[in-house]
Each structure stands twice: as C-alpha cells, then as structure tokens.
Amino acid sequence: MSNTLLLERPVIAPTRLHAVPRTQIDTPAPAVDAPPARSPRGFALYVGIDELKAATNGVSLPLLVDALRRTLAELAPDAETHATVALAPHGTGGRDLDVVRLALHEPGAIARSKAEAEERQPEDGGGVVVDISRKRVLIDGDSAAFTYKEFELLQYLVLREGSTIERSELVSALWQTSDEEAPGERTIDVHVRRLRAKLGRYEDIVRTVRGVGYRFDRHADVVIRYGVGSPSPDRF
C-alpha cells in the first residue's frame, strides 16, 4: 500500500451522510498564544562501554553499532539512525554511561554537572559534605570514620532526597538475604543511631518518620558531591 492511499479520506456510503446547515457548524476559535503541539520523533540510546571492555566481551564498538542498526532495520525499516562515538580524555573517572552522557552534551548531564560545580565548597568549611564519588563524609572539614554500611545507609537516603524510606526497604537494599549480619526491621534503628552519633551536631539531617522509616531532606549545612562517576538521575 502506498503512502498516497494511506492519506486518502475513507469513502462513506451516501446513505450515512446528513446535510448540516453551515449556520449549525461551530468552528472552534484558534487558541491564543497556544504552544505548538509536540510529539515523539525518535529516541537516543546512550551506551557506556569502552574499547577495552568491548574487546573483553569479544566485540568492538563498530560491531555493536552495526548489530543495533541491523536490529532496527528488521523491526522498523523506516527508522533513520545516526551513531556518534563519545570521546573522553584518558583516565577520566566515573561510570562509563555518565561520561558518555556528559561528553555528548546530554542536557540532564550538563545541568547536573553545573549544579555540582555550584555546590562545591572548600573542604575546610563547616557543615557536612557527603562525597558520593569518593565514598566519604566530611564533617566541619574533617573526614568522618564511617564504616562501609554506614556510608551506604546515608547515601541511600541522600540519593532519595525528600522521600520517606521504610525500614524494610533499607534492609533489603543494603544487605543480602544471605548476609549473617543483616539486621531486622527493628534493629535497623541501631544502625541509624550509630550513623547519627558520627554526624554529631548534624544528626538531625537523618529524620525519623515515626512508624514508617527515615528520610533525608535538603539541608543548608549539607553539600552533596556527586562527581563524574555519580549515578545518573534515572538510576532507580
């Protein structure tokens, strides 16, 4: 079937047509200053993998691009494709996908990078610095002696800023079911208590929601540093 046939108006049987006087036809007035309608025209798929990792998997970047194009050609023959390789300086740290998004000037990645730059403060300043990229916490300029689990607990709450997290979710997300040290929903309070003790006078940044769990809200004394290797906004 040609495109011309698709665009033709369907034929309606004469017996179904009813004459309507022009005076009875209401023509809607055009909207004033209405924004132009938008509709999806395609999508971008970011793939984070360097040449070394691709070779380890027995493939190469050109081979992956070709495979994706062949799959698209089979599923949607009318689709147009364009591939761009993201280049980054040697030794650039961080998760491959985040590096790719920033290198290709993805708006969300650029906005996040700018926000991080604005949030950076000298390490000897007051307050709490949660450095997610380096897995550390600074309190009034000094490095806090957080255990791995304590940092993971704080990070989990920080990355879900403004959301109340139930105790059961904290346990299932941060401990494996086979972990002998995995706490119960009640004993998670002990871990939070230890975390707060190390936060000192900033302990109230981890709030208790009675009967539910815990939450972290944006605080004037807290700076979050994500870095290049931070999880993307769509990480969860």
mmCIF file of C-alpha atoms in Angstrom:
data_model
loop_
_atom_site.group_PDB
_atom_site.id
_atom_site.type_symbol
_atom_site.label_atom_id
_atom_site.label_comp_id
_atom_site.label_asym_id
_atom_site.label_seq_id
_atom_site.Cartn_x
_atom_site.Cartn_y
_atom_site.Cartn_z
ATOM 1 C CA MET A 1 0.000 0.000 0.000
ATOM 2 C CA SER A 2 1.406 3.379 -0.956
ATOM 3 C CA ASN A 3 1.568 6.452 1.233
ATOM 4 C CA THR A 4 -0.969 8.127 -1.067
ATOM 5 C CA LEU A 5 -3.583 5.514 -0.267
ATOM 6 C CA LEU A 6 -2.958 5.916 3.437
ATOM 7 C CA LEU A 7 -3.651 9.616 3.273
ATOM 8 C CA GLU A 8 -6.904 9.346 1.300
ATOM 9 C CA ARG A 9 -10.133 10.016 3.151
ATOM 10 C CA PRO A 10 -12.292 6.918 3.694
ATOM 11 C CA VAL A 11 -15.322 6.573 1.407
ATOM 12 C CA ILE A 12 -18.601 6.906 3.282
ATOM 13 C CA ALA A 13 -21.814 5.399 1.951
ATOM 14 C CA PRO A 14 -24.212 8.087 0.706
ATOM 15 C CA THR A 15 -26.995 6.725 2.941
ATOM 16 C CA ARG A 16 -24.980 7.737 6.013
ATOM 17 C CA LEU A 17 -24.480 11.345 5.006
ATOM 18 C CA HIS A 18 -26.700 14.019 6.536
ATOM 19 C CA ALA A 19 -26.685 17.578 5.343
ATOM 20 C CA VAL A 20 -25.881 20.056 8.088
ATOM 21 C CA PRO A 21 -26.594 23.774 7.575
ATOM 22 C CA ARG A 22 -23.438 25.866 7.741
ATOM 23 C CA THR A 23 -25.037 28.001 10.436
ATOM 24 C CA GLN A 24 -25.124 24.963 12.738
ATOM 25 C CA ILE A 25 -21.449 24.151 12.372
ATOM 26 C CA ASP A 26 -19.384 25.524 15.238
ATOM 27 C CA THR A 27 -15.835 26.296 14.206
ATOM 28 C CA PRO A 28 -13.574 26.469 17.246
ATOM 29 C CA ALA A 29 -11.624 29.675 17.537
ATOM 30 C CA PRO A 30 -7.870 29.224 17.376
ATOM 31 C CA ALA A 31 -6.186 29.267 20.755
ATOM 32 C CA VAL A 32 -4.374 32.454 21.597
ATOM 33 C CA ASP A 33 -0.654 32.028 22.239
ATOM 34 C CA ALA A 34 -1.092 28.248 22.453
ATOM 35 C CA PRO A 35 2.230 26.376 22.489
ATOM 36 C CA PRO A 36 2.877 24.270 19.414
ATOM 37 C CA ALA A 37 1.892 20.644 19.841
ATOM 38 C CA ARG A 38 4.778 18.220 20.199
ATOM 39 C CA SER A 39 5.023 14.525 19.531
ATOM 40 C CA PRO A 40 7.814 11.927 19.813
ATOM 41 C CA ARG A 41 10.083 11.789 16.764
ATOM 42 C CA GLY A 42 12.619 9.249 17.951
ATOM 43 C CA PHE A 43 14.876 8.456 20.882
ATOM 44 C CA ALA A 44 18.514 8.475 21.946
ATOM 45 C CA LEU A 45 20.147 5.382 23.420
ATOM 46 C CA TYR A 46 23.376 6.017 25.318
ATOM 47 C CA VAL A 47 25.703 3.022 25.591
ATOM 48 C CA GLY A 48 28.516 3.143 28.119
ATOM 49 C CA ILE A 49 31.375 0.813 27.151
ATOM 50 C CA ASP A 50 34.980 1.491 26.189
ATOM 51 C CA GLU A 51 37.051 -0.384 23.622
ATOM 52 C CA LEU A 52 38.809 -2.497 26.239
ATOM 53 C CA LYS A 53 35.574 -3.711 27.833
ATOM 54 C CA ALA A 54 34.098 -4.381 24.401
ATOM 55 C CA ALA A 55 37.142 -6.451 23.436
ATOM 56 C CA THR A 56 36.836 -8.397 26.689
ATOM 57 C CA ASN A 57 33.286 -9.263 25.634
ATOM 58 C CA GLY A 58 34.535 -10.380 22.234
ATOM 59 C CA VAL A 59 33.081 -7.453 20.292
ATOM 60 C CA SER A 60 34.021 -3.941 19.199
ATOM 61 C CA LEU A 61 32.212 -0.612 19.112
ATOM 62 C CA PRO A 62 31.672 -0.715 15.315
ATOM 63 C CA LEU A 63 30.317 -4.256 15.648
ATOM 64 C CA LEU A 64 27.862 -3.174 18.343
ATOM 65 C CA VAL A 65 26.683 -0.215 16.258
ATOM 66 C CA ASP A 66 26.192 -2.458 13.242
ATOM 67 C CA ALA A 67 24.232 -5.003 15.294
ATOM 68 C CA LEU A 68 21.919 -2.321 16.666
ATOM 69 C CA ARG A 69 21.331 -0.896 13.208
ATOM 70 C CA ARG A 70 20.511 -4.305 11.765
ATOM 71 C CA THR A 71 18.048 -4.946 14.600
ATOM 72 C CA LEU A 72 16.352 -1.589 13.979
ATOM 73 C CA ALA A 73 16.214 -2.259 10.249
ATOM 74 C CA GLU A 74 14.382 -5.516 10.919
ATOM 75 C CA LEU A 75 11.953 -4.054 13.450
ATOM 76 C CA ALA A 76 11.375 -0.649 11.850
ATOM 77 C CA PRO A 77 12.625 -0.409 8.248
ATOM 78 C CA ASP A 78 11.619 3.270 8.050
ATOM 79 C CA ALA A 79 13.745 4.299 11.025
ATOM 80 C CA GLU A 80 16.721 6.583 10.411
ATOM 81 C CA THR A 81 19.828 6.106 12.546
ATOM 82 C CA HIS A 82 22.922 8.098 13.429
ATOM 83 C CA ALA A 83 25.746 6.879 15.657
ATOM 84 C CA THR A 84 28.224 9.124 17.473
ATOM 85 C CA VAL A 85 31.206 7.920 19.476
ATOM 86 C CA ALA A 86 31.755 9.737 22.785
ATOM 87 C CA LEU A 87 35.381 10.714 23.327
ATOM 88 C CA ALA A 88 36.797 11.467 26.784
ATOM 89 C CA PRO A 89 40.344 12.185 27.988
ATOM 90 C CA HIS A 90 42.358 9.124 29.008
ATOM 91 C CA GLY A 91 41.960 8.354 32.686
ATOM 92 C CA THR A 92 38.583 10.059 33.048
ATOM 93 C CA GLY A 93 36.998 8.528 36.096
ATOM 94 C CA GLY A 94 33.391 7.659 36.684
ATOM 95 C CA ARG A 95 30.750 5.351 35.331
ATOM 96 C CA ASP A 96 31.009 4.905 31.561
ATOM 97 C CA LEU A 97 27.386 5.868 30.946
ATOM 98 C CA ASP A 98 27.726 9.141 32.865
ATOM 99 C CA VAL A 99 30.920 10.015 30.984
ATOM 100 C CA VAL A 100 29.160 9.320 27.671
ATOM 101 C CA ARG A 101 26.138 11.475 28.527
ATOM 102 C CA LEU A 102 28.346 14.377 29.547
ATOM 103 C CA ALA A 103 30.661 14.021 26.535
ATOM 104 C CA LEU A 104 27.669 14.067 24.178
ATOM 105 C CA HIS A 105 26.230 17.149 25.918
ATOM 106 C CA GLU A 106 23.071 15.446 27.126
ATOM 107 C CA PRO A 107 21.049 18.257 28.769
ATOM 108 C CA GLY A 108 20.408 16.414 32.009
ATOM 109 C CA ALA A 109 24.075 15.544 32.466
ATOM 110 C CA ILE A 110 25.160 19.134 31.762
ATOM 111 C CA ALA A 111 22.620 20.555 34.208
ATOM 112 C CA ARG A 112 23.758 18.157 36.911
ATOM 113 C CA SER A 113 27.413 18.987 36.282
ATOM 114 C CA LYS A 114 26.712 22.705 36.622
ATOM 115 C CA ALA A 115 24.732 22.156 39.811
ATOM 116 C CA GLU A 116 27.612 20.169 41.286
ATOM 117 C CA ALA A 117 30.079 22.926 40.450
ATOM 118 C CA GLU A 118 27.883 25.496 42.188
ATOM 119 C CA GLU A 119 27.575 23.298 45.279
ATOM 120 C CA ARG A 120 31.294 22.731 45.761
ATOM 121 C CA GLN A 121 32.735 24.375 48.825
ATOM 122 C CA PRO A 122 36.228 24.331 50.359
ATOM 123 C CA GLU A 123 36.845 21.152 52.339
ATOM 124 C CA ASP A 124 37.863 23.118 55.403
ATOM 125 C CA GLY A 125 34.471 24.817 55.605
ATOM 126 C CA GLY A 126 31.772 23.988 58.134
ATOM 127 C CA GLY A 127 28.876 21.624 57.687
ATOM 128 C CA VAL A 128 28.613 18.150 56.233
ATOM 129 C CA VAL A 129 29.964 17.128 52.834
ATOM 130 C CA VAL A 130 28.656 13.817 51.519
ATOM 131 C CA ASP A 131 31.137 12.936 48.783
ATOM 132 C CA ILE A 132 29.443 10.132 46.885
ATOM 133 C CA SER A 133 32.112 9.867 44.186
ATOM 134 C CA ARG A 134 34.856 9.293 46.799
ATOM 135 C CA LYS A 135 32.695 7.391 49.279
ATOM 136 C CA ARG A 136 33.461 9.643 52.225
ATOM 137 C CA VAL A 137 31.837 12.135 54.590
ATOM 138 C CA LEU A 138 33.453 15.346 55.800
ATOM 139 C CA ILE A 139 32.193 16.967 58.989
ATOM 140 C CA ASP A 140 33.393 20.520 59.545
ATOM 141 C CA GLY A 141 36.290 19.798 57.203
ATOM 142 C CA ASP A 142 37.396 16.563 58.890
ATOM 143 C CA SER A 143 36.933 13.104 57.435
ATOM 144 C CA ALA A 144 34.411 11.099 59.458
ATOM 145 C CA ALA A 145 35.167 7.477 60.333
ATOM 146 C CA PHE A 146 32.119 5.945 58.669
ATOM 147 C CA THR A 147 32.003 2.207 58.087
ATOM 148 C CA TYR A 148 31.064 0.953 54.627
ATOM 149 C CA LYS A 149 27.499 0.139 55.699
ATOM 150 C CA GLU A 150 27.062 3.440 57.485
ATOM 151 C CA PHE A 151 28.055 5.338 54.373
ATOM 152 C CA GLU A 152 25.820 3.163 52.195
ATOM 153 C CA LEU A 153 22.926 3.855 54.538
ATOM 154 C CA LEU A 154 23.460 7.622 54.392
ATOM 155 C CA GLN A 155 23.983 7.555 50.630
ATOM 156 C CA TYR A 156 20.770 5.587 50.084
ATOM 157 C CA LEU A 157 18.787 8.244 51.936
ATOM 158 C CA VAL A 158 20.611 11.159 50.281
ATOM 159 C CA LEU A 159 20.002 9.844 46.759
ATOM 160 C CA ARG A 160 16.284 9.652 47.581
ATOM 161 C CA GLU A 161 16.091 13.152 48.985
ATOM 162 C CA GLY A 162 12.622 14.088 50.164
ATOM 163 C CA SER A 163 11.297 10.517 50.171
ATOM 164 C CA THR A 164 10.475 8.530 53.275
ATOM 165 C CA ILE A 165 12.217 5.144 53.125
ATOM 166 C CA GLU A 166 10.733 2.249 55.038
ATOM 167 C CA ARG A 167 12.938 0.136 57.269
ATOM 168 C CA SER A 168 12.202 -2.984 55.232
ATOM 169 C CA GLU A 169 13.441 -1.267 52.062
ATOM 170 C CA LEU A 170 16.692 -0.227 53.746
ATOM 171 C CA VAL A 171 17.343 -3.781 54.876
ATOM 172 C CA SER A 172 16.573 -5.399 51.508
ATOM 173 C CA ALA A 173 18.540 -2.793 49.554
ATOM 174 C CA LEU A 174 21.687 -2.674 51.681
ATOM 175 C CA TRP A 175 22.017 -6.237 52.932
ATOM 176 C CA GLN A 176 21.918 -9.524 51.042
ATOM 177 C CA THR A 177 19.453 -12.138 52.242
ATOM 178 C CA SER A 178 22.390 -14.490 52.885
ATOM 179 C CA ASP A 179 24.266 -11.886 54.929
ATOM 180 C CA GLU A 180 24.507 -13.140 58.503
ATOM 181 C CA GLU A 181 24.890 -9.568 59.735
ATOM 182 C CA ALA A 182 21.726 -8.384 58.028
ATOM 183 C CA PRO A 183 19.589 -6.581 60.609
ATOM 184 C CA GLY A 184 15.871 -6.981 61.067
ATOM 185 C CA GLU A 185 13.481 -4.118 60.543
ATOM 186 C CA ARG A 186 13.653 -3.282 64.232
ATOM 187 C CA THR A 187 17.430 -3.451 64.578
ATOM 188 C CA ILE A 188 17.923 -1.098 61.606
ATOM 189 C CA ASP A 189 17.271 1.609 64.194
ATOM 190 C CA VAL A 190 20.577 0.664 65.849
ATOM 191 C CA HIS A 191 22.476 1.286 62.601
ATOM 192 C CA VAL A 192 20.769 4.642 62.149
ATOM 193 C CA ARG A 193 21.588 5.553 65.735
ATOM 194 C CA ARG A 194 25.283 4.840 65.140
ATOM 195 C CA LEU A 195 25.168 6.873 61.932
ATOM 196 C CA ARG A 196 23.659 9.832 63.734
ATOM 197 C CA ALA A 197 26.230 9.595 66.510
ATOM 198 C CA LYS A 198 29.010 10.081 63.967
ATOM 199 C CA LEU A 199 27.177 13.014 62.395
ATOM 200 C CA GLY A 200 27.403 14.759 65.750
ATOM 201 C CA ARG A 201 25.616 18.097 65.870
ATOM 202 C CA TYR A 202 24.288 17.434 62.360
ATOM 203 C CA GLU A 203 22.453 14.249 63.360
ATOM 204 C CA ASP A 204 19.088 15.779 62.504
ATOM 205 C CA ILE A 205 19.815 15.605 58.764
ATOM 206 C CA VAL A 206 18.584 11.998 59.031
ATOM 207 C CA ARG A 207 14.977 12.345 60.111
ATOM 208 C CA THR A 208 12.785 9.710 61.695
ATOM 209 C CA VAL A 209 9.274 9.307 60.319
ATOM 210 C CA ARG A 210 7.511 7.633 63.199
ATOM 211 C CA GLY A 211 6.022 4.272 62.363
ATOM 212 C CA VAL A 212 7.443 4.290 58.821
ATOM 213 C CA GLY A 213 11.180 4.790 58.469
ATOM 214 C CA TYR A 214 13.702 7.520 57.702
ATOM 215 C CA ARG A 215 14.281 10.332 55.237
ATOM 216 C CA PHE A 216 16.798 12.983 54.184
ATOM 217 C CA ASP A 217 15.708 16.478 53.221
ATOM 218 C CA ARG A 218 17.841 19.207 51.680
ATOM 219 C CA HIS A 219 19.689 20.968 54.480
ATOM 220 C CA ALA A 220 21.610 24.233 54.491
ATOM 221 C CA ASP A 221 24.531 22.586 56.300
ATOM 222 C CA VAL A 222 24.853 19.693 53.836
ATOM 223 C CA VAL A 223 26.654 19.631 50.494
ATOM 224 C CA ILE A 224 26.320 16.635 48.177
ATOM 225 C CA ARG A 225 29.193 15.956 45.808
ATOM 226 C CA TYR A 226 28.335 13.527 43.064
ATOM 227 C CA GLY A 227 31.366 13.834 40.809
ATOM 228 C CA VAL A 228 31.719 12.464 37.284
ATOM 229 C CA GLY A 229 31.056 8.925 38.447
ATOM 230 C CA SER A 230 27.819 9.590 40.258
ATOM 231 C CA PRO A 231 24.696 7.586 39.483
ATOM 232 C CA SER A 232 22.540 9.077 36.777
ATOM 233 C CA PRO A 233 19.163 10.649 37.600
ATOM 234 C CA ASP A 234 17.451 7.624 36.108
ATOM 235 C CA ARG A 235 19.418 5.182 38.199
ATOM 236 C CA PHE A 236 16.438 3.839 40.132
#
